[in-house]
Amino acid sequence: MTEFAPDAGFRKNRKLKAALLRHSAFSKAGFSERLFGLLFSGLVYPQIWEDPDLDMLAMELQPQHRIVTIGSGGCNMLAYLSRSPASIDVVDLNPHHIALNRLKLAAFRHLPAHADLVRFLATPRELSNSHAFDQFLAANLDDATRNYWNGRKFGRRRVTVFDRNIYETGLLGRFIGAAHLLARLHGVDLTEMTKTRSLREQRQFFDEKIAPLFDKPVVRWITGRKSSLFGLGIPPQQYDELASLAADQSIAPVLRHRLEKLACHFPMQENYFAWQAFARRYAAKGEGPLPTYLEPANYEAIRGNVDRVTVHHASFTELLAGEPAASRDRYILLDAQDWMTDQQLNDLWAEISRTGREGARAIFRTAAEKSIIEGRLSPAIRDQWTYMEKRSAELTALDRSAIYGGFHIYRKNA
């Protein structure tokens, strides 16, 4: 496992700064980038917001496949283990995500049973979770990860967040909490969505309670500012992509459309992303689904495969540059390319193309609908790949998280 600096903020995180900063600190754009960087240098995603079931359909994973993926909250790389791939390299520029990925892997490896795993990672207000960390996990972690979770924030050990509700924390968790507060100030309790029992009832609740909120002056004012959406993990570049979809350059209609898909296109009993958005937790037993990686049917396979994962505090390009040619089969880029300059995109895809075996697949999301790499990669790199456009469109429609405009699949040519 690659070492990381668990308390390095944005100022010291050279990897994150290199990925994000494009403009002078004294420009408006540069100030916006640095503000986002400061916020993004803490824990951002306690749960990843890319649908792993969609990923696995797109990748058609086989036991011989070697995967490289961005870590984020760690849920998806664990879901991939249910298909028993040969190896997974996890990269992330955020040390808080590195610590969370390593903790989740240790929980699968060392907690006694599936029930203990669900209690630790999916059950809020469970005061025994920090004791389970002390008893089963702490001694089995690398020094940096153990020191991170034993470290103190506001006087409490970080690991005690699992005694409360980790999904109410992190940049995204706090953003969702602020959205709930704003809705309550307008007389709407978003948790009522979890009481619906059909798509018709979900649609009715959205149309009558949620949709009108987007016409409120304060909501339009908030969504008209880039910094207001940093809590969604949306950097300035992604905000511009979203705004380009609307005639008036306001992203309020775009967000309304995405939230409508989350609220109305999938039954609550089948969509754990909706539970996190509307209840700020996962469904209790009998209410709805757990994330794919916590489903009982996947437990034994994932637990048996955790040693196939290596977690790196590195960028995608940085990791691949040190790997042999034709050594990887699947690449999961999340939405990271929305941040990138043309040069960064070409550097990344040069390494993906060099390390990808024949038939390799790369998948990614975009804030806007169109693929971010078209017209930006050099012909020498782009011509090595086929865009699976029809399949990409089919799977975009099935995306339960609903926050992205496009899901894209590329296959390496022979």
Tab-separated table of C-alpha atoms in Angstrom:
chain	number	residue	atom	x	y	z
A	1	MET	CA	0.000	0.000	0.000
A	2	THR	CA	1.284	3.418	-0.937
A	3	GLU	CA	1.807	5.657	2.092
A	4	PHE	CA	-0.168	8.854	2.492
A	5	ALA	CA	-0.089	11.970	4.666
A	6	PRO	CA	-3.334	11.721	6.643
A	7	ASP	CA	-3.559	15.360	7.712
A	8	ALA	CA	-2.215	17.134	4.649
A	9	GLY	CA	-4.543	19.993	3.726
A	10	PHE	CA	-4.946	21.576	0.326
A	11	ARG	CA	-1.883	23.797	0.737
A	12	LYS	CA	0.378	20.748	1.177
A	13	ASN	CA	-1.435	18.389	-1.195
A	14	ARG	CA	0.643	18.904	-4.326
A	15	LYS	CA	-1.175	16.144	-6.200
A	16	LEU	CA	-4.591	17.752	-5.740
A	17	LYS	CA	-3.270	21.222	-6.562
A	18	ALA	CA	-1.709	19.967	-9.777
A	19	ALA	CA	-5.009	18.387	-10.818
A	20	LEU	CA	-7.206	21.374	-9.984
A	21	LEU	CA	-5.426	24.699	-10.372
A	22	ARG	CA	-5.454	26.405	-13.768
A	23	HIS	CA	-5.679	30.144	-13.070
A	24	SER	CA	-3.842	32.785	-11.077
A	25	ALA	CA	-4.727	33.018	-7.398
A	26	PHE	CA	-5.624	36.679	-7.936
A	27	SER	CA	-8.214	35.980	-10.650
A	28	LYS	CA	-11.889	35.236	-10.019
A	29	ALA	CA	-11.503	31.773	-11.562
A	30	GLY	CA	-8.357	31.105	-9.547
A	31	PHE	CA	-10.060	32.104	-6.295
A	32	SER	CA	-12.953	29.758	-7.108
A	33	GLU	CA	-10.545	26.881	-7.814
A	34	ARG	CA	-8.706	27.410	-4.538
A	35	LEU	CA	-11.904	27.642	-2.524
A	36	PHE	CA	-13.059	24.356	-4.017
A	37	GLY	CA	-9.642	22.846	-3.301
A	38	LEU	CA	-9.844	23.838	0.362
A	39	LEU	CA	-13.247	22.207	0.691
A	40	PHE	CA	-12.238	19.139	-1.331
A	41	SER	CA	-9.149	18.515	0.792
A	42	GLY	CA	-11.322	17.119	3.614
A	43	LEU	CA	-13.554	14.049	3.469
A	44	VAL	CA	-15.875	14.584	0.506
A	45	TYR	CA	-17.711	11.340	-0.259
A	46	PRO	CA	-18.552	8.956	2.611
A	47	GLN	CA	-20.513	7.124	-0.092
A	48	ILE	CA	-19.565	7.032	-3.761
A	49	TRP	CA	-22.288	8.415	-6.076
A	50	GLU	CA	-21.624	6.296	-9.158
A	51	ASP	CA	-23.844	3.250	-9.613
A	52	PRO	CA	-21.617	0.126	-9.407
A	53	ASP	CA	-24.226	-2.154	-10.974
A	54	LEU	CA	-24.081	0.048	-14.060
A	55	ASP	CA	-20.276	-0.146	-14.015
A	56	MET	CA	-20.299	-3.927	-13.906
A	57	LEU	CA	-22.781	-4.171	-16.768
A	58	ALA	CA	-20.583	-1.873	-18.842
A	59	MET	CA	-17.317	-3.633	-18.008
A	60	GLU	CA	-18.547	-7.232	-18.319
A	61	LEU	CA	-16.012	-8.199	-15.674
A	62	GLN	CA	-14.181	-11.511	-15.956
A	63	PRO	CA	-11.871	-13.240	-13.433
A	64	GLN	CA	-8.742	-12.450	-15.467
A	65	HIS	CA	-9.387	-8.706	-15.580
A	66	ARG	CA	-7.075	-6.232	-13.906
A	67	ILE	CA	-8.828	-2.999	-12.929
A	68	VAL	CA	-7.732	0.555	-12.174
A	69	THR	CA	-10.317	2.793	-10.514
A	70	ILE	CA	-10.619	6.039	-8.591
A	71	GLY	CA	-11.458	5.289	-4.959
A	72	SER	CA	-13.808	8.023	-3.746
A	73	GLY	CA	-15.926	6.513	-0.947
A	74	GLY	CA	-14.751	2.970	-1.698
A	75	CYS	CA	-18.173	1.383	-2.285
A	76	ASN	CA	-17.648	0.579	-5.952
A	77	MET	CA	-14.267	-1.099	-5.819
A	78	LEU	CA	-15.738	-3.415	-3.172
A	79	ALA	CA	-18.722	-4.162	-5.406
A	80	TYR	CA	-16.339	-5.095	-8.241
A	81	LEU	CA	-14.756	-7.689	-5.963
A	82	SER	CA	-18.022	-9.630	-6.060
A	83	ARG	CA	-17.045	-10.594	-9.634
A	84	SER	CA	-13.597	-11.857	-8.493
A	85	PRO	CA	-11.339	-9.856	-10.837
A	86	ALA	CA	-7.625	-10.636	-10.788
A	87	SER	CA	-6.668	-7.293	-9.198
A	88	ILE	CA	-7.885	-3.785	-8.468
A	89	ASP	CA	-5.627	-0.743	-8.153
A	90	VAL	CA	-7.425	2.085	-6.355
A	91	VAL	CA	-6.115	5.639	-6.756
A	92	ASP	CA	-7.223	8.855	-5.100
A	93	LEU	CA	-5.719	12.288	-4.504
A	94	ASN	CA	-7.663	12.784	-1.268
A	95	PRO	CA	-5.985	11.200	1.807
A	96	HIS	CA	-9.317	11.039	3.641
A	97	HIS	CA	-10.691	8.805	0.894
A	98	ILE	CA	-7.555	6.673	1.069
A	99	ALA	CA	-8.134	6.123	4.795
A	100	LEU	CA	-11.807	5.292	4.233
A	101	ASN	CA	-11.055	2.791	1.455
A	102	ARG	CA	-8.494	1.022	3.611
A	103	LEU	CA	-10.855	0.935	6.582
A	104	LYS	CA	-13.651	-0.611	4.498
A	105	LEU	CA	-11.277	-3.276	3.205
A	106	ALA	CA	-10.172	-4.060	6.757
A	107	ALA	CA	-13.797	-4.252	7.901
A	108	PHE	CA	-14.504	-6.965	5.337
A	109	ARG	CA	-11.352	-8.829	6.259
A	110	HIS	CA	-11.513	-8.664	10.047
A	111	LEU	CA	-15.041	-8.049	11.363
A	112	PRO	CA	-16.469	-11.415	12.444
A	113	ALA	CA	-19.621	-11.627	10.309
A	114	HIS	CA	-21.811	-9.886	7.741
A	115	ALA	CA	-24.094	-8.500	10.450
A	116	ASP	CA	-21.097	-6.819	12.095
A	117	LEU	CA	-20.113	-5.287	8.755
A	118	VAL	CA	-23.589	-3.842	8.173
A	119	ARG	CA	-23.691	-2.563	11.733
A	120	PHE	CA	-20.352	-0.803	11.284
A	121	LEU	CA	-20.796	0.645	7.781
A	122	ALA	CA	-24.554	1.079	7.391
A	123	THR	CA	-26.233	1.468	10.778
A	124	PRO	CA	-26.506	4.973	12.274
A	125	ARG	CA	-26.575	5.707	16.003
A	126	GLU	CA	-24.741	2.484	16.820
A	127	LEU	CA	-22.479	3.315	19.762
A	128	SER	CA	-20.639	-0.010	19.643
A	129	ASN	CA	-18.975	0.690	16.289
A	130	SER	CA	-15.911	2.466	17.668
A	131	HIS	CA	-15.441	-0.457	20.081
A	132	ALA	CA	-15.553	-2.848	17.128
A	133	PHE	CA	-12.846	-0.723	15.514
A	134	ASP	CA	-10.683	-1.032	18.634
A	135	GLN	CA	-11.289	-4.760	19.015
A	136	PHE	CA	-11.094	-6.000	15.430
A	137	LEU	CA	-9.670	-3.374	13.091
A	138	ALA	CA	-7.128	-1.030	14.643
A	139	ALA	CA	-4.326	-3.573	15.055
A	140	ASN	CA	-4.831	-4.791	11.484
A	141	LEU	CA	-4.457	-1.394	9.791
A	142	ASP	CA	-1.280	0.175	8.459
A	143	ASP	CA	0.135	2.869	10.735
A	144	ALA	CA	-1.067	5.844	8.676
A	145	THR	CA	-4.647	4.577	8.447
A	146	ARG	CA	-4.802	3.631	12.127
A	147	ASN	CA	-3.401	7.030	13.121
A	148	TYR	CA	-5.938	8.748	10.893
A	149	TRP	CA	-8.960	7.074	12.504
A	150	ASN	CA	-7.521	7.408	16.005
A	151	GLY	CA	-6.737	11.066	15.345
A	152	ARG	CA	-8.986	13.669	16.891
A	153	LYS	CA	-11.292	16.192	15.311
A	154	PHE	CA	-13.169	18.620	17.565
A	155	GLY	CA	-11.958	16.594	20.534
A	156	ARG	CA	-13.360	13.246	19.387
A	157	ARG	CA	-11.579	10.385	17.658
A	158	ARG	CA	-12.423	10.342	13.965
A	159	VAL	CA	-13.624	6.742	14.148
A	160	THR	CA	-16.464	7.759	16.474
A	161	VAL	CA	-18.235	9.125	13.401
A	162	PHE	CA	-19.361	5.519	12.881
A	163	ASP	CA	-21.056	5.688	16.298
A	164	ARG	CA	-23.173	8.528	14.901
A	165	ASN	CA	-23.763	8.605	11.129
A	166	ILE	CA	-20.824	8.958	8.771
A	167	TYR	CA	-23.232	9.695	5.916
A	168	GLU	CA	-24.184	12.982	7.559
A	169	THR	CA	-20.540	14.043	7.399
A	170	GLY	CA	-18.102	14.834	4.642
A	171	LEU	CA	-18.636	17.628	2.168
A	172	LEU	CA	-21.480	15.806	0.405
A	173	GLY	CA	-23.183	14.759	3.639
A	174	ARG	CA	-23.205	18.318	4.916
A	175	PHE	CA	-24.510	19.585	1.578
A	176	ILE	CA	-27.427	17.137	1.706
A	177	GLY	CA	-28.080	18.231	5.300
A	178	ALA	CA	-28.173	21.871	4.186
A	179	ALA	CA	-30.638	20.955	1.416
A	180	HIS	CA	-32.886	19.284	3.989
A	181	LEU	CA	-32.732	22.381	6.197
A	182	LEU	CA	-33.557	24.670	3.284
A	183	ALA	CA	-36.524	22.467	2.359
A	184	ARG	CA	-37.805	22.476	5.964
A	185	LEU	CA	-37.623	26.276	6.026
A	186	HIS	CA	-40.044	26.146	3.102
A	187	GLY	CA	-42.318	23.647	4.857
A	188	VAL	CA	-41.104	20.463	3.156
A	189	ASP	CA	-39.813	17.401	5.007
A	190	LEU	CA	-37.767	15.482	2.434
A	191	THR	CA	-37.705	12.345	4.594
A	192	GLU	CA	-41.398	11.900	3.779
A	193	MET	CA	-40.287	10.550	0.395
A	194	THR	CA	-39.228	7.326	2.153
A	195	LYS	CA	-42.863	6.681	3.113
A	196	THR	CA	-44.013	6.454	-0.489
A	197	ARG	CA	-44.969	2.994	-1.680
A	198	SER	CA	-45.051	3.316	-5.457
A	199	LEU	CA	-43.587	5.280	-8.344
A	200	ARG	CA	-46.921	7.106	-8.592
A	201	GLU	CA	-46.642	8.270	-4.973
A	202	GLN	CA	-42.988	9.248	-5.531
A	203	ARG	CA	-44.000	11.312	-8.562
A	204	GLN	CA	-46.794	12.986	-6.621
A	205	PHE	CA	-44.466	13.918	-3.765
A	206	PHE	CA	-41.882	15.308	-6.163
A	207	ASP	CA	-44.383	17.336	-8.202
A	208	GLU	CA	-46.235	18.735	-5.187
A	209	LYS	CA	-43.431	19.212	-2.651
A	210	ILE	CA	-39.992	19.209	-4.242
A	211	ALA	CA	-40.336	20.720	-7.709
A	212	PRO	CA	-41.787	24.042	-6.441
A	213	LEU	CA	-38.674	24.574	-4.306
A	214	PHE	CA	-36.614	25.227	-7.443
A	215	ASP	CA	-38.727	28.314	-8.179
A	216	LYS	CA	-38.021	29.863	-4.788
A	217	PRO	CA	-35.837	32.993	-5.093
A	218	VAL	CA	-33.326	31.797	-2.510
A	219	VAL	CA	-32.865	28.461	-4.299
A	220	ARG	CA	-32.334	30.160	-7.651
A	221	TRP	CA	-29.883	32.574	-5.997
A	222	ILE	CA	-27.940	29.713	-4.396
A	223	THR	CA	-27.787	27.569	-7.523
A	224	GLY	CA	-26.614	30.571	-9.527
A	225	ARG	CA	-23.279	30.572	-7.699
A	226	LYS	CA	-20.472	28.121	-8.371
A	227	SER	CA	-19.377	27.946	-4.750
A	228	SER	CA	-22.856	26.888	-3.596
A	229	LEU	CA	-22.448	23.534	-5.366
A	230	PHE	CA	-18.957	22.747	-4.156
A	231	GLY	CA	-20.734	20.646	-1.512
A	232	LEU	CA	-21.800	18.246	-4.261
A	233	GLY	CA	-18.158	17.828	-5.198
A	234	ILE	CA	-18.803	19.907	-8.338
A	235	PRO	CA	-15.660	21.904	-9.209
A	236	PRO	CA	-15.847	25.178	-11.169
A	237	GLN	CA	-15.219	23.403	-14.482
A	238	GLN	CA	-18.160	21.038	-13.938
A	239	TYR	CA	-20.440	23.911	-12.983
A	240	ASP	CA	-19.706	25.524	-16.341
A	241	GLU	CA	-20.529	22.246	-18.108
A	242	LEU	CA	-23.859	22.030	-16.287
A	243	ALA	CA	-24.705	25.671	-16.964
A	244	SER	CA	-24.091	25.125	-20.674
A	245	LEU	CA	-27.114	22.817	-20.749
A	246	ALA	CA	-29.552	25.614	-19.841
A	247	ALA	CA	-30.574	28.491	-22.094
A	248	ASP	CA	-30.267	31.045	-19.287
A	249	GLN	CA	-26.999	29.553	-17.944
A	250	SER	CA	-28.773	28.738	-14.666
A	251	ILE	CA	-28.271	25.249	-13.356
A	252	ALA	CA	-31.494	25.206	-11.298
A	253	PRO	CA	-33.451	23.517	-14.154
A	254	VAL	CA	-30.618	21.012	-14.647
A	255	LEU	CA	-30.557	20.100	-10.966
A	256	ARG	CA	-34.358	19.835	-10.928
A	257	HIS	CA	-34.233	17.413	-13.852
A	258	ARG	CA	-31.537	15.270	-12.212
A	259	LEU	CA	-33.387	15.187	-8.886
A	260	GLU	CA	-36.597	14.252	-10.701
A	261	LYS	CA	-34.837	11.204	-12.143
A	262	LEU	CA	-33.538	10.215	-8.711
A	263	ALA	CA	-36.955	10.686	-7.099
A	264	CYS	CA	-39.294	9.351	-9.775
A	265	HIS	CA	-37.610	6.903	-12.150
A	266	PHE	CA	-36.692	4.103	-9.719
A	267	PRO	CA	-38.724	2.617	-6.837
A	268	MET	CA	-37.486	3.653	-3.405
A	269	GLN	CA	-37.383	-0.048	-2.544
A	270	GLU	CA	-34.661	-0.490	-5.201
A	271	ASN	CA	-32.568	2.673	-4.942
A	272	TYR	CA	-30.160	3.175	-2.070
A	273	PHE	CA	-28.975	6.468	-3.609
A	274	ALA	CA	-32.464	7.886	-3.077
A	275	TRP	CA	-32.400	6.717	0.548
A	276	GLN	CA	-29.189	8.640	1.140
A	277	ALA	CA	-30.604	11.749	-0.546
A	278	PHE	CA	-33.973	11.757	1.195
A	279	ALA	CA	-33.311	9.953	4.493
A	280	ARG	CA	-29.559	10.582	4.949
A	281	ARG	CA	-29.102	6.898	5.719
A	282	TYR	CA	-29.537	3.474	4.184
A	283	ALA	CA	-32.833	1.651	4.440
A	284	ALA	CA	-33.375	-0.542	7.474
A	285	LYS	CA	-34.024	-4.227	6.926
A	286	GLY	CA	-37.272	-4.669	5.020
A	287	GLU	CA	-37.461	-1.020	3.924
A	288	GLY	CA	-35.196	-1.118	0.910
A	289	PRO	CA	-31.816	-2.177	-0.479
A	290	LEU	CA	-28.342	-1.881	0.882
A	291	PRO	CA	-25.481	-0.806	-1.400
A	292	THR	CA	-24.305	-3.594	-3.678
A	293	TYR	CA	-21.161	-4.211	-1.637
A	294	LEU	CA	-23.173	-4.748	1.549
A	295	GLU	CA	-25.772	-7.116	0.109
A	296	PRO	CA	-25.602	-10.519	1.879
A	297	ALA	CA	-25.287	-12.406	-1.413
A	298	ASN	CA	-21.990	-10.634	-2.181
A	299	TYR	CA	-20.394	-10.901	1.248
A	300	GLU	CA	-18.388	-14.107	0.938
A	301	ALA	CA	-16.986	-13.274	-2.505
A	302	ILE	CA	-15.900	-9.791	-1.483
A	303	ARG	CA	-14.407	-10.962	1.790
A	304	GLY	CA	-12.461	-13.642	-0.040
A	305	ASN	CA	-11.073	-11.161	-2.563
A	306	VAL	CA	-10.031	-8.124	-0.494
A	307	ASP	CA	-6.351	-9.040	-0.803
A	308	ARG	CA	-6.614	-8.374	-4.541
A	309	VAL	CA	-6.922	-4.617	-3.889
A	310	THR	CA	-4.038	-2.163	-3.579
A	311	VAL	CA	-4.796	1.431	-2.568
A	312	HIS	CA	-2.533	4.226	-3.839
A	313	HIS	CA	-2.352	7.900	-2.898
A	314	ALA	CA	-1.675	8.870	-6.497
A	315	SER	CA	-3.315	10.184	-9.639
A	316	PHE	CA	-4.526	7.842	-12.375
A	317	THR	CA	-1.829	9.010	-14.776
A	318	GLU	CA	0.883	8.799	-12.136
A	319	LEU	CA	0.068	5.191	-11.285
A	320	LEU	CA	-0.193	4.008	-14.893
A	321	ALA	CA	3.102	5.649	-15.858
A	322	GLY	CA	4.881	3.102	-13.663
A	323	GLU	CA	3.037	0.048	-14.997
A	324	PRO	CA	4.032	-2.266	-17.893
A	325	ALA	CA	2.475	-1.967	-21.332
A	326	ALA	CA	-0.648	-4.058	-22.037
A	327	SER	CA	-1.121	-4.867	-18.351
A	328	ARG	CA	-4.663	-3.649	-17.527
A	329	ASP	CA	-8.177	-4.444	-18.738
A	330	ARG	CA	-10.665	-2.048	-17.148
A	331	TYR	CA	-10.433	1.639	-16.215
A	332	ILE	CA	-13.011	3.522	-14.128
A	333	LEU	CA	-12.492	7.286	-14.235
A	334	LEU	CA	-15.658	8.459	-12.447
A	335	ASP	CA	-16.129	12.125	-13.440
A	336	ALA	CA	-12.500	13.165	-12.939
A	337	GLN	CA	-11.998	14.150	-16.580
A	338	ASP	CA	-14.447	17.025	-16.196
A	339	TRP	CA	-11.689	18.714	-14.207
A	340	MET	CA	-8.947	18.218	-16.775
A	341	THR	CA	-7.199	20.379	-19.337
A	342	ASP	CA	-6.590	19.036	-22.844
A	343	GLN	CA	-3.000	18.286	-21.902
A	344	GLN	CA	-4.041	16.361	-18.809
A	345	LEU	CA	-6.588	14.381	-20.831
A	346	ASN	CA	-4.025	13.440	-23.451
A	347	ASP	CA	-1.452	12.472	-20.827
A	348	LEU	CA	-4.039	10.279	-19.106
A	349	TRP	CA	-5.279	8.561	-22.250
A	350	ALA	CA	-1.757	8.048	-23.526
A	351	GLU	CA	-1.109	5.939	-20.425
A	352	ILE	CA	-4.480	4.196	-20.630
A	353	SER	CA	-3.765	3.341	-24.268
A	354	ARG	CA	-0.240	2.131	-23.492
A	355	THR	CA	-1.252	-0.062	-20.550
A	356	GLY	CA	-4.574	-1.279	-21.970
A	357	ARG	CA	-4.772	-4.752	-23.431
A	358	GLU	CA	-6.719	-5.466	-26.596
A	359	GLY	CA	-10.421	-5.182	-25.773
A	360	ALA	CA	-9.771	-3.071	-22.662
A	361	ARG	CA	-12.639	-0.822	-21.589
A	362	ALA	CA	-12.638	2.625	-20.021
A	363	ILE	CA	-15.800	4.013	-18.446
A	364	PHE	CA	-16.562	7.458	-17.065
A	365	ARG	CA	-19.315	9.937	-16.210
A	366	THR	CA	-19.772	13.532	-17.319
A	367	ALA	CA	-21.708	16.404	-15.793
A	368	ALA	CA	-23.019	17.314	-19.244
A	369	GLU	CA	-24.415	14.717	-21.620
A	370	LYS	CA	-21.666	14.484	-24.239
A	371	SER	CA	-18.407	12.594	-23.872
A	372	ILE	CA	-15.699	14.897	-22.548
A	373	ILE	CA	-12.894	13.432	-24.673
A	374	GLU	CA	-14.379	13.873	-28.145
A	375	GLY	CA	-12.495	16.546	-30.081
A	376	ARG	CA	-9.903	16.881	-27.338
A	377	LEU	CA	-7.696	13.805	-27.673
A	378	SER	CA	-5.016	13.654	-30.330
A	379	PRO	CA	-6.029	11.458	-33.323
A	380	ALA	CA	-3.165	9.070	-32.580
A	381	ILE	CA	-4.718	8.299	-29.178
A	382	ARG	CA	-8.415	8.611	-30.039
A	383	ASP	CA	-8.130	6.247	-33.019
A	384	GLN	CA	-7.118	3.415	-30.699
A	385	TRP	CA	-10.583	3.406	-29.115
A	386	THR	CA	-14.174	2.755	-30.190
A	387	TYR	CA	-16.973	4.673	-28.486
A	388	MET	CA	-19.768	2.266	-27.522
A	389	GLU	CA	-22.325	5.010	-28.017
A	390	LYS	CA	-25.538	2.976	-28.106
A	391	ARG	CA	-24.649	0.941	-25.018
A	392	SER	CA	-23.572	4.120	-23.240
A	393	ALA	CA	-26.973	5.729	-23.861
A	394	GLU	CA	-28.795	2.595	-22.693
A	395	LEU	CA	-26.920	2.514	-19.415
A	396	THR	CA	-27.187	6.268	-18.816
A	397	ALA	CA	-30.963	5.772	-18.603
A	398	LEU	CA	-30.480	3.079	-15.922
A	399	ASP	CA	-28.234	5.156	-13.642
A	400	ARG	CA	-29.914	5.134	-10.209
A	401	SER	CA	-27.714	7.897	-8.784
A	402	ALA	CA	-29.134	10.217	-11.476
A	403	ILE	CA	-26.697	13.077	-10.890
A	404	TYR	CA	-24.697	12.762	-14.126
A	405	GLY	CA	-25.661	13.772	-17.633
A	406	GLY	CA	-23.798	10.990	-19.398
A	407	PHE	CA	-22.249	7.556	-18.867
A	408	HIS	CA	-19.650	6.607	-21.465
A	409	ILE	CA	-17.917	3.360	-22.502
A	410	TYR	CA	-14.852	3.075	-24.719
A	411	ARG	CA	-13.309	-0.180	-26.003
A	412	LYS	CA	-9.701	-0.512	-27.121
A	413	ASN	CA	-9.313	-1.657	-30.701
A	414	ALA	CA	-7.321	-4.694	-31.816
